[in-house]
Coordinates of C-alpha atoms in Angstrom, one line a residue:
M1 CA 10.1 22.9 -31.3
D2 CA 6.6 24.5 -31.2
N3 CA 5.9 23.1 -27.8
E4 CA 9.1 24.1 -26.2
P5 CA 8.3 25.4 -22.7
K6 CA 9.5 28.9 -21.9
D7 CA 12.0 29.7 -19.2
Q8 CA 9.5 31.7 -17.2
D9 CA 7.0 28.9 -17.3
L10 CA 9.6 26.5 -15.9
S11 CA 10.6 28.8 -13.1
A12 CA 7.0 29.5 -12.1
L13 CA 6.2 25.8 -11.9
A14 CA 9.4 24.5 -10.3
G15 CA 8.4 25.4 -6.8
L16 CA 5.0 23.7 -6.9
S17 CA 4.2 20.5 -5.0
P18 CA 4.1 17.6 -7.4
F19 CA 0.4 17.1 -6.8
E20 CA -0.3 20.8 -7.6
L21 CA 1.9 20.6 -10.7
K22 CA -0.2 17.6 -11.8
D23 CA -3.2 19.9 -12.3
Q24 CA -1.1 22.1 -14.7
L25 CA 0.1 19.0 -16.6
I26 CA -3.5 17.7 -16.9
S27 CA -4.5 21.0 -18.4
L28 CA -1.7 20.8 -20.9
A29 CA -2.5 17.2 -21.7
S30 CA -6.2 17.9 -22.2
S31 CA -5.6 20.9 -24.6
E32 CA -6.4 18.9 -27.7
R33 CA -10.0 17.8 -27.9
D34 CA -9.6 14.6 -29.8
R35 CA -6.6 13.3 -27.9
L36 CA -6.8 10.8 -25.1
M37 CA -5.2 12.1 -21.9
L38 CA -3.3 9.4 -19.9
N39 CA -2.9 10.3 -16.3
A40 CA -0.3 8.0 -14.6
G41 CA 0.6 10.8 -12.1
R42 CA -1.5 9.8 -9.1
G43 CA -1.5 6.3 -7.6
N44 CA -5.2 5.7 -7.4
P45 CA -5.5 2.0 -8.4
N46 CA -8.0 0.9 -11.1
F47 CA -8.5 -2.4 -9.4
L48 CA -10.4 -3.2 -6.2
A49 CA -11.5 -6.1 -3.9
T50 CA -15.1 -7.0 -4.6
L51 CA -15.8 -9.8 -2.1
P52 CA -15.5 -7.6 1.1
R53 CA -17.8 -5.1 -0.6
R54 CA -20.4 -7.7 -1.4
A55 CA -20.1 -8.8 2.2
F56 CA -20.8 -5.1 3.3
L57 CA -24.0 -5.0 1.2
A58 CA -25.2 -8.5 2.3
L59 CA -24.6 -7.6 5.9
G60 CA -26.5 -4.3 5.3
D61 CA -29.6 -6.3 4.2
F62 CA -29.4 -8.4 7.4
A63 CA -28.8 -5.3 9.6
L64 CA -31.9 -3.5 8.2
S65 CA -34.0 -6.6 8.8
E66 CA -32.8 -6.6 12.4
S67 CA -33.6 -2.9 12.8
E68 CA -37.1 -3.3 11.4
R69 CA -37.9 -6.0 14.0
S70 CA -38.2 -3.3 16.7
Y71 CA -41.0 -1.3 15.0
S72 CA -42.6 -4.0 12.7
Y73 CA -46.1 -2.7 13.5
L74 CA -45.3 0.7 11.9
D75 CA -45.5 1.2 8.2
S76 CA -43.6 4.4 7.9
G77 CA -40.1 3.1 7.3
F78 CA -39.2 3.0 10.9
G79 CA -36.4 0.9 12.4
G80 CA -35.0 0.5 15.9
L81 CA -31.7 -0.4 17.5
P82 CA -30.8 -4.0 16.8
E83 CA -31.2 -6.6 19.6
R84 CA -28.2 -8.7 20.3
E85 CA -29.9 -11.7 21.9
G86 CA -30.5 -14.4 19.4
M87 CA -28.9 -12.5 16.5
L88 CA -26.6 -15.3 15.5
G89 CA -29.5 -17.7 15.0
R90 CA -31.4 -15.1 13.1
F91 CA -28.4 -14.5 10.8
N92 CA -28.0 -18.2 10.1
A93 CA -31.7 -18.4 9.2
F94 CA -31.3 -15.3 7.0
A95 CA -28.3 -16.8 5.2
V96 CA -30.1 -20.2 4.6
H97 CA -32.7 -18.4 2.4
D98 CA -29.9 -17.2 0.0
P99 CA -27.2 -19.8 0.2
G100 CA -25.5 -18.8 -3.1
R101 CA -24.9 -15.2 -2.2
E102 CA -21.1 -14.6 -1.9
G103 CA -21.3 -11.8 0.6
L104 CA -23.3 -13.9 3.1
S105 CA -20.9 -16.8 2.6
F106 CA -18.0 -14.5 3.4
I107 CA -19.7 -13.3 6.6
R108 CA -20.4 -16.8 7.7
S109 CA -16.7 -17.7 7.1
G110 CA -15.6 -14.5 8.9
L111 CA -17.7 -15.4 12.0
S112 CA -16.1 -18.9 12.0
Y113 CA -12.6 -17.4 11.5
V114 CA -12.8 -14.8 14.4
N115 CA -14.1 -17.5 16.7
D116 CA -11.5 -20.2 15.8
Q117 CA -8.5 -18.0 15.2
L118 CA -9.0 -15.0 17.4
G119 CA -11.1 -16.4 20.2
L120 CA -14.0 -13.9 19.7
D121 CA -17.6 -14.6 20.5
R122 CA -19.5 -14.9 17.2
E123 CA -22.7 -13.2 18.3
E124 CA -20.8 -10.4 20.0
F125 CA -18.8 -9.8 16.8
L126 CA -21.9 -10.0 14.6
A127 CA -23.8 -7.5 16.8
E128 CA -20.9 -5.1 16.6
M129 CA -20.8 -5.3 12.8
V130 CA -24.6 -4.9 12.5
T131 CA -24.6 -1.8 14.7
A132 CA -21.6 -0.4 12.8
F133 CA -23.4 -0.8 9.4
L134 CA -26.5 1.0 10.7
G135 CA -24.4 3.8 12.1
C136 CA -27.2 4.3 14.6
V137 CA -25.0 4.9 17.7
Y138 CA -21.9 6.8 18.5
P139 CA -18.8 4.5 18.1
S140 CA -17.7 3.5 21.5
P141 CA -15.0 3.6 22.6
P142 CA -14.2 6.6 20.3
R143 CA -10.8 5.3 19.3
V144 CA -12.0 1.9 17.9
L145 CA -14.7 -0.6 18.4
P146 CA -13.4 -3.5 20.6
R147 CA -13.8 -6.5 18.3
T148 CA -12.8 -4.3 15.3
E149 CA -9.5 -3.7 17.0
D150 CA -8.9 -7.4 17.5
V151 CA -9.4 -8.1 13.8
L152 CA -7.3 -5.1 12.7
R153 CA -4.5 -6.1 15.1
A154 CA -4.4 -9.6 13.6
Y155 CA -4.4 -8.3 10.0
L156 CA -1.6 -5.8 10.6
A157 CA 0.5 -8.5 12.4
R158 CA 0.1 -10.8 9.4
E159 CA 0.9 -8.2 6.8
L160 CA 3.6 -6.2 8.5
F161 CA 5.5 -8.6 10.7
G162 CA 6.5 -11.4 8.3
D163 CA 8.0 -14.2 10.3
R164 CA 8.6 -12.1 13.4
A165 CA 6.1 -12.4 16.2
P166 CA 4.7 -9.1 17.6
A167 CA 6.7 -7.9 20.6
G168 CA 3.7 -7.6 23.0
V169 CA 0.3 -6.0 22.3
F170 CA -0.1 -3.0 20.1
D171 CA -3.1 -0.6 20.0
V172 CA -4.9 0.6 16.8
F173 CA -6.5 3.9 16.0
P174 CA -8.5 3.8 12.7
T175 CA -8.3 7.1 10.9
E176 CA -9.7 8.8 7.8
G177 CA -6.9 7.3 5.6
G178 CA -3.2 7.7 5.9
T179 CA -3.7 11.4 5.3
A180 CA -5.4 11.9 8.6
A181 CA -2.9 9.6 10.3
M182 CA -0.1 11.9 9.2
T183 CA -2.0 15.0 10.2
Y184 CA -2.9 13.7 13.7
L185 CA 0.7 12.5 14.4
F186 CA 2.4 15.8 13.7
S187 CA -0.3 17.9 15.4
S188 CA -0.3 15.8 18.5
M189 CA 3.5 15.5 18.8
A190 CA 3.6 19.3 18.6
A191 CA 0.8 19.8 21.1
N192 CA 2.5 17.4 23.6
G193 CA 5.9 19.1 23.4
L194 CA 7.5 16.1 21.7
I195 CA 8.7 18.3 18.8
A196 CA 9.4 22.0 18.8
P197 CA 10.6 24.6 16.3
G198 CA 14.3 24.1 15.7
D199 CA 14.2 20.4 16.4
R200 CA 15.6 18.1 13.7
I201 CA 13.5 15.5 11.8
A202 CA 15.3 12.8 9.8
I203 CA 13.5 11.8 6.5
A204 CA 14.5 8.9 4.4
A205 CA 14.5 10.3 0.8
P206 CA 13.1 10.0 -1.8
I207 CA 9.7 10.1 -0.1
F208 CA 6.1 11.0 -0.5
S209 CA 6.3 14.7 -0.8
P210 CA 4.0 15.7 2.2
Y211 CA 6.6 14.2 4.5
L212 CA 9.0 16.9 3.2
E213 CA 6.4 19.7 3.2
I214 CA 4.7 19.2 6.6
P215 CA 7.8 19.5 8.9
V216 CA 8.8 22.9 7.6
L217 CA 5.4 24.5 8.0
P218 CA 5.4 27.4 10.5
A219 CA 3.3 25.4 12.9
F220 CA 6.2 22.9 13.3
G221 CA 9.3 24.7 12.2
L222 CA 11.4 21.5 12.1
E223 CA 14.8 21.2 10.4
P224 CA 14.9 18.3 7.9
V225 CA 17.9 16.0 7.9
L226 CA 17.7 13.8 4.7
L227 CA 18.9 10.2 4.8
R228 CA 19.4 9.5 1.1
M229 CA 18.6 6.1 -0.2
D230 CA 21.2 4.6 -2.6
E231 CA 19.7 4.0 -6.1
A232 CA 22.6 1.8 -7.0
A233 CA 21.8 -0.5 -4.1
D234 CA 18.1 -0.8 -5.0
W235 CA 17.2 2.3 -2.9
R236 CA 18.3 0.8 0.4
I237 CA 19.4 3.3 3.2
P238 CA 23.2 3.0 3.5
D239 CA 24.8 2.6 6.9
S240 CA 26.5 5.9 6.4
E241 CA 23.1 7.6 6.2
L242 CA 21.7 5.8 9.2
E243 CA 24.6 7.3 11.2
K244 CA 22.8 10.6 11.0
L245 CA 20.3 9.3 13.5
R246 CA 23.0 9.3 16.2
D247 CA 22.5 13.1 16.5
P248 CA 20.4 13.7 19.7
A249 CA 18.9 16.8 18.0
V250 CA 17.0 14.4 15.7
K251 CA 13.8 13.8 17.5
V252 CA 11.8 11.9 14.8
F253 CA 12.7 9.7 11.9
C254 CA 10.1 9.3 9.0
L255 CA 10.2 6.8 6.2
V256 CA 7.8 5.3 3.7
N257 CA 8.5 1.6 3.4
P258 CA 8.2 0.3 0.7
S259 CA 9.4 3.6 -0.7
N260 CA 7.4 6.2 -2.7
P261 CA 8.3 6.7 -5.5
P262 CA 11.2 4.2 -5.8
S263 CA 8.8 1.5 -4.7
S264 CA 11.4 -0.8 -3.0
Q265 CA 11.3 -2.2 0.5
Q266 CA 14.2 -1.9 3.0
P267 CA 15.9 -5.3 3.3
R268 CA 16.3 -7.1 6.6
A269 CA 19.9 -6.0 7.0
V270 CA 18.9 -2.3 7.1
L271 CA 16.1 -3.1 9.6
D272 CA 18.5 -4.9 11.8
R273 CA 21.1 -2.2 11.6
L274 CA 18.5 0.4 12.5
A275 CA 17.3 -1.7 15.4
H276 CA 20.8 -2.0 16.7
L277 CA 21.5 1.7 16.4
V278 CA 18.3 2.6 18.2
E279 CA 18.8 0.1 21.0
A280 CA 22.4 1.0 21.6
E281 CA 22.5 4.8 21.0
R282 CA 19.0 6.3 20.4
P283 CA 16.5 4.7 22.6
D284 CA 14.7 8.1 22.7
L285 CA 14.1 8.3 18.9
I286 CA 10.6 8.3 17.6
I287 CA 10.2 6.5 14.3
I288 CA 7.2 7.0 12.0
T289 CA 6.9 4.3 9.3
D290 CA 4.3 4.6 6.5
D291 CA 3.7 1.0 5.3
V292 CA 0.9 1.6 2.8
Y293 CA 2.6 -0.4 0.1
G294 CA 3.8 -3.3 2.3
T295 CA 1.1 -5.6 1.1
F296 CA 2.5 -5.4 -2.5
A297 CA 6.0 -6.5 -1.4
D298 CA 7.3 -10.0 -1.1
N299 CA 8.1 -11.3 2.4
F300 CA 7.6 -7.8 3.8
V301 CA 8.8 -6.9 7.3
S302 CA 8.1 -3.5 8.8
V303 CA 10.3 -1.3 10.9
F304 CA 7.3 -1.6 13.3
A305 CA 8.4 -5.3 13.8
A306 CA 12.1 -4.5 13.9
C307 CA 11.9 -1.5 16.4
P308 CA 8.6 -2.1 18.2
H309 CA 9.3 0.1 21.2
N310 CA 10.2 3.2 19.1
T311 CA 7.9 2.9 16.1
V312 CA 4.5 4.4 15.3
C313 CA 3.1 2.6 12.2
V314 CA 0.8 4.2 9.6
Y315 CA -1.1 1.9 7.3
S316 CA -3.8 2.5 4.7
F317 CA -6.3 0.2 3.1
S318 CA -6.6 2.6 0.1
K319 CA -4.2 1.1 -2.4
Y320 CA -4.3 -2.6 -1.8
F321 CA -8.1 -2.9 -1.6
G322 CA -8.8 -0.1 -4.1
A323 CA -10.5 2.0 -1.4
T324 CA -9.1 5.5 -1.8
G325 CA -12.7 6.9 -1.6
W326 CA -13.4 5.1 1.6
R327 CA -10.6 7.0 3.5
L328 CA -9.5 4.0 5.7
G329 CA -6.2 4.1 7.5
T330 CA -4.7 3.2 10.9
I331 CA -2.2 4.3 13.4
A332 CA -0.7 1.5 15.5
V333 CA 1.5 1.9 18.6
H334 CA 2.9 -0.8 20.9
R335 CA 1.7 -0.4 24.5
D336 CA 5.3 -0.3 25.7
N337 CA 6.5 2.6 23.5
V338 CA 9.0 5.4 23.6
V339 CA 6.5 8.2 23.1
D340 CA 4.7 7.4 26.4
A341 CA 8.1 7.2 28.1
L342 CA 9.1 10.7 26.7
L343 CA 5.8 12.1 28.0
R344 CA 6.6 10.9 31.4
E345 CA 10.0 12.6 31.2
L346 CA 8.7 16.0 30.2
P347 CA 9.7 19.0 32.4
P348 CA 7.2 19.8 35.2
E349 CA 6.0 23.0 33.5
Q350 CA 5.2 21.0 30.4
K351 CA 3.4 18.3 32.3
Q352 CA 1.3 21.0 34.1
R353 CA 0.3 22.6 30.8
L354 CA -0.7 19.2 29.4
E355 CA -2.6 18.2 32.5
S356 CA -4.7 21.4 31.9
R357 CA -5.2 20.5 28.3
Y358 CA -6.6 17.0 29.0
L359 CA -8.2 17.6 32.4
S360 CA -11.7 17.4 30.9
L361 CA -11.0 13.8 29.9
T362 CA -9.7 12.2 33.1
K363 CA -8.9 12.9 36.7
D364 CA -5.3 11.9 36.1
P365 CA -4.2 13.4 32.7
A366 CA -0.6 12.4 33.3
Q367 CA -1.6 8.7 32.7
L368 CA -3.2 9.4 29.3
T369 CA -1.3 7.4 26.7
F370 CA -0.1 8.9 23.5
I371 CA -2.6 7.0 21.3
D372 CA -5.5 8.3 23.4
R373 CA -4.1 11.8 23.2
L374 CA -4.0 11.4 19.4
V375 CA -7.8 10.6 19.5
A376 CA -8.5 13.6 21.7
D377 CA -6.3 16.0 19.8
S378 CA -8.0 14.9 16.5
R379 CA -11.2 16.6 17.9
L380 CA -9.5 19.5 19.8
V381 CA -9.9 17.5 23.1
A382 CA -13.3 18.9 23.9
L383 CA -15.0 16.7 21.3
N384 CA -13.2 13.6 22.3
H385 CA -16.5 11.8 23.0
T386 CA -17.4 12.0 19.3
A387 CA -14.0 11.3 17.9
G388 CA -13.0 8.3 15.8
L389 CA -14.0 6.8 12.5
S390 CA -17.6 6.2 11.7
G391 CA -19.2 2.8 12.2
P392 CA -19.7 2.0 8.5
Q393 CA -16.1 2.9 7.8
Q394 CA -14.9 0.7 10.6
L395 CA -17.0 -2.2 9.3
Q396 CA -15.7 -1.9 5.8
M397 CA -12.2 -1.8 7.2
V398 CA -12.9 -5.0 9.2
L399 CA -14.2 -6.8 6.1
F400 CA -11.1 -5.8 4.1
A401 CA -9.0 -7.1 6.9
L402 CA -10.9 -10.4 7.1
H403 CA -10.5 -10.7 3.3
G404 CA -6.7 -10.5 3.8
L405 CA -6.7 -12.9 6.8
M406 CA -8.9 -15.5 5.2
D407 CA -7.1 -15.5 1.8
R408 CA -5.0 -18.4 2.9
L409 CA -3.7 -19.2 -0.7
N410 CA -2.9 -15.5 -1.3
R411 CA -5.0 -15.4 -4.5
Y412 CA -5.9 -11.7 -4.2
Q413 CA -2.5 -10.6 -3.1
D414 CA -0.7 -12.6 -5.9
A415 CA -3.1 -11.2 -8.5
T416 CA -2.4 -7.6 -7.4
K417 CA 1.3 -8.1 -7.5
D418 CA 1.2 -9.8 -10.9
L419 CA -1.0 -7.0 -12.4
I420 CA 1.3 -4.1 -11.5
R421 CA 4.5 -6.0 -12.3
E422 CA 3.3 -7.0 -15.7
R423 CA 2.6 -3.3 -16.4
Y424 CA 6.1 -2.5 -15.2
Q425 CA 7.5 -4.9 -17.8
T426 CA 5.3 -3.5 -20.5
L427 CA 6.3 0.1 -19.8
Y428 CA 10.0 -0.5 -20.1
R429 CA 9.8 -3.0 -22.9
T430 CA 8.0 -0.4 -25.0
M431 CA 10.6 2.2 -24.1
G432 CA 13.2 -0.2 -25.4
V433 CA 15.3 -0.5 -22.3
P434 CA 15.8 -3.4 -19.8
A435 CA 13.2 -3.7 -17.1
G436 CA 15.3 -5.0 -14.2
F437 CA 13.3 -6.1 -11.1
Q438 CA 15.1 -6.8 -7.8
P439 CA 13.9 -9.0 -5.0
D440 CA 13.0 -6.0 -2.8
D441 CA 11.2 -4.1 -5.6
V442 CA 7.4 -3.6 -5.4
G443 CA 6.6 -2.0 -8.7
Y444 CA 3.6 0.1 -7.6
Y445 CA 5.4 3.1 -8.9
S446 CA 8.5 3.4 -11.1
L447 CA 11.0 6.2 -11.4
I448 CA 11.9 6.8 -15.0
D449 CA 15.5 8.0 -14.7
L450 CA 15.8 10.1 -17.9
E451 CA 19.6 10.2 -18.0
K452 CA 19.8 6.4 -17.5
V453 CA 17.2 5.7 -20.1
G454 CA 18.8 8.1 -22.5
E455 CA 22.2 6.4 -22.1
S456 CA 20.6 2.9 -22.6
L457 CA 19.1 4.1 -25.8
Y458 CA 21.7 6.3 -27.3
G459 CA 25.0 6.1 -25.3
R460 CA 27.1 7.9 -22.8
E461 CA 27.6 11.1 -24.8
F462 CA 23.9 11.6 -25.1
R463 CA 23.6 11.1 -21.4
N464 CA 26.2 13.9 -20.8
W465 CA 24.2 16.1 -23.2
L466 CA 21.0 15.5 -21.1
A467 CA 22.9 16.1 -17.9
A468 CA 23.8 19.6 -19.1
R469 CA 20.1 20.5 -18.9
T470 CA 19.5 21.4 -15.2
D471 CA 15.7 21.6 -15.7
L472 CA 15.4 18.3 -17.7
G473 CA 12.9 16.6 -15.5
L474 CA 10.3 19.4 -15.5
H475 CA 10.9 20.3 -19.2
F476 CA 10.4 16.6 -20.1
L477 CA 7.1 16.4 -18.2
L478 CA 5.7 19.6 -19.8
R479 CA 6.7 18.3 -23.3
L480 CA 5.2 14.9 -22.6
A481 CA 1.9 16.4 -21.5
A482 CA 1.7 19.0 -24.3
E483 CA 2.7 16.7 -27.2
T484 CA 1.4 13.3 -26.2
G485 CA -1.3 13.8 -23.5
V486 CA 0.6 11.8 -20.9
V487 CA 0.8 13.1 -17.3
L488 CA 3.5 11.9 -15.0
L489 CA 4.9 13.6 -11.8
P490 CA 8.4 15.0 -11.3
G491 CA 10.8 12.9 -9.3
S492 CA 12.3 16.1 -7.9
G493 CA 9.1 16.8 -6.0
F494 CA 9.8 13.6 -3.9
D495 CA 13.5 14.7 -3.5
V496 CA 14.8 12.4 -6.1
T497 CA 18.2 13.9 -7.0
V498 CA 18.3 12.6 -10.7
P499 CA 16.1 14.1 -13.4
S500 CA 13.2 11.7 -13.4
A501 CA 9.5 11.1 -13.7
R502 CA 7.2 9.1 -11.4
V503 CA 4.8 6.8 -13.1
S504 CA 2.1 5.0 -11.2
L505 CA 1.6 1.4 -12.4
A506 CA -1.7 1.0 -10.6
N507 CA -4.2 3.1 -12.4
L508 CA -4.1 2.5 -16.2
S509 CA -4.5 -0.5 -18.5
D510 CA -1.6 -2.5 -20.0
H511 CA -2.1 -1.0 -23.5
E512 CA -2.1 2.5 -22.0
Y513 CA 1.3 1.8 -20.4
R514 CA 2.5 0.8 -23.8
A515 CA 1.3 4.2 -25.0
I516 CA 3.2 5.9 -22.1
G517 CA 6.4 4.0 -23.0
A518 CA 6.1 4.9 -26.6
A519 CA 5.4 8.6 -25.8
T520 CA 8.5 8.7 -23.5
R521 CA 10.6 7.1 -26.2
R522 CA 9.3 9.7 -28.7
V523 CA 10.3 12.7 -26.6
L524 CA 13.7 11.3 -25.9
E525 CA 14.1 10.7 -29.7
E526 CA 13.4 14.3 -30.3
Y527 CA 16.0 15.3 -27.7
H528 CA 18.4 12.9 -29.4
G529 CA 17.7 14.6 -32.7
M530 CA 18.8 17.9 -31.2
F531 CA 21.9 16.3 -29.8
S532 CA 22.7 14.8 -33.2
R533 CA 22.3 18.2 -34.9
G534 CA 24.8 19.7 -32.5
E535 CA 22.2 21.9 -30.8
P536 CA 22.7 23.0 -27.2
A537 CA 20.7 21.3 -24.5
G538 CA 18.3 24.3 -24.7
P539 CA 16.7 26.5 -22.0
G540 CA 18.1 25.8 -18.6
S541 CA 21.3 24.3 -20.0
A542 CA 24.5 24.6 -18.1
A543 CA 27.3 24.2 -20.7
G544 CA 30.1 22.1 -19.6
T545 CA 28.2 20.7 -16.6
N546 CA 28.6 17.0 -16.1
R547 CA 27.1 14.8 -13.4

């Protein structure tokens, strides 16, 4: 085959992060000028929520009119700080002049909702939103605007707790997406002596690759302990793997739930088993759950609800609302949490070091909570007073959250689920294999198990032939990109143990997923042709190897 990748090419690429390999695949896929390149490697959705964005723009018009009131006698584009007194009345008058504008109607509904459902003062909430849009003052407090936190808290409780009531109050720290949340958590845990080189970190695998790559960086030097999900049981974490958390050397447990890339949520039985283990044997365990895909699942319940005392929750608005460019995420921690308890139990010399670190913030650094240390550490402590997410970002986050809270009939949520699940069916139907969908599946991504698909198409002997190729996953991706212009990511980069490719079902059109399915089938047909001719599995083969 003319496009057969060379052994040296495979060995050079095998060690790359899947997101760095993606750039190499895009280059291959774009090599023919007249061919359309289909990139289903990265999970940037091609859908987005329009109504909360219309509300942002509508509020902006009102906010500017409020600012211009202060210097209306000047004609040089001047504005001033908005005046809270009477603002609600002025907004109602403003809205009356444009009654059909969707964004204004959304804001009026939002003001009614926060008053009726959250007990917030309408005018106070409106004033916070107006000031946030203008970005004319430093956000205060730095961690999160007060009424913004109330709305975010209600939204997270609705989306992550299912039918379980929150176990007390939790605090929220808005961050520059889930990326910043991950960065801040690891950096602050290390700075506060909660993790140290040589400590073990448990990771539920397969998982978003940075959770594999960050702990082993020299700055952290952690030893990963993998808890392998069971593909045969719809990627649930088996009890036997949870047993690894009994090891007291495991300081932190990280999981993405629903998983990335298998895209399946952990069932209630797993959550209950984890909660029992933590309560009975590991009350000192820190759990970090990344729930960015929870809003795409049916009847989702987070580990944050099952193990509230031990869990730090990361959530991002990027995927569900189509807001990757806004960089909007959160860290949530219950006020009664294990991290603060561990900080209180640190050795005296550690406490003294940390008191020196945070002495510029408070007269009693020992009482500084972990979430407030996260904020300070995100700005190297000395710049704590200018930490936190910008006002306009917090505003757009609040409008997204209100959109979720006020969508009582789940129209937007159902539409997003239907969209990606229809694409899932299209992909597998075009490949010619059954598209099974289990109750805990989400479908934002799919792992194309090459051996399983090969067996479904051509039988067990062909699967054995594929299994003899130890570099099948990477070889397949290079062939797919070079010959068809389709870009997928390797399952191995997410610690998937079977040769596989991750396809995002969020960022292309239905007919393009048909093209990806057809291209996948075509490459497998070529492999089958080699098999039928009695050719060896090719470069990277291990004759006689059977998995």
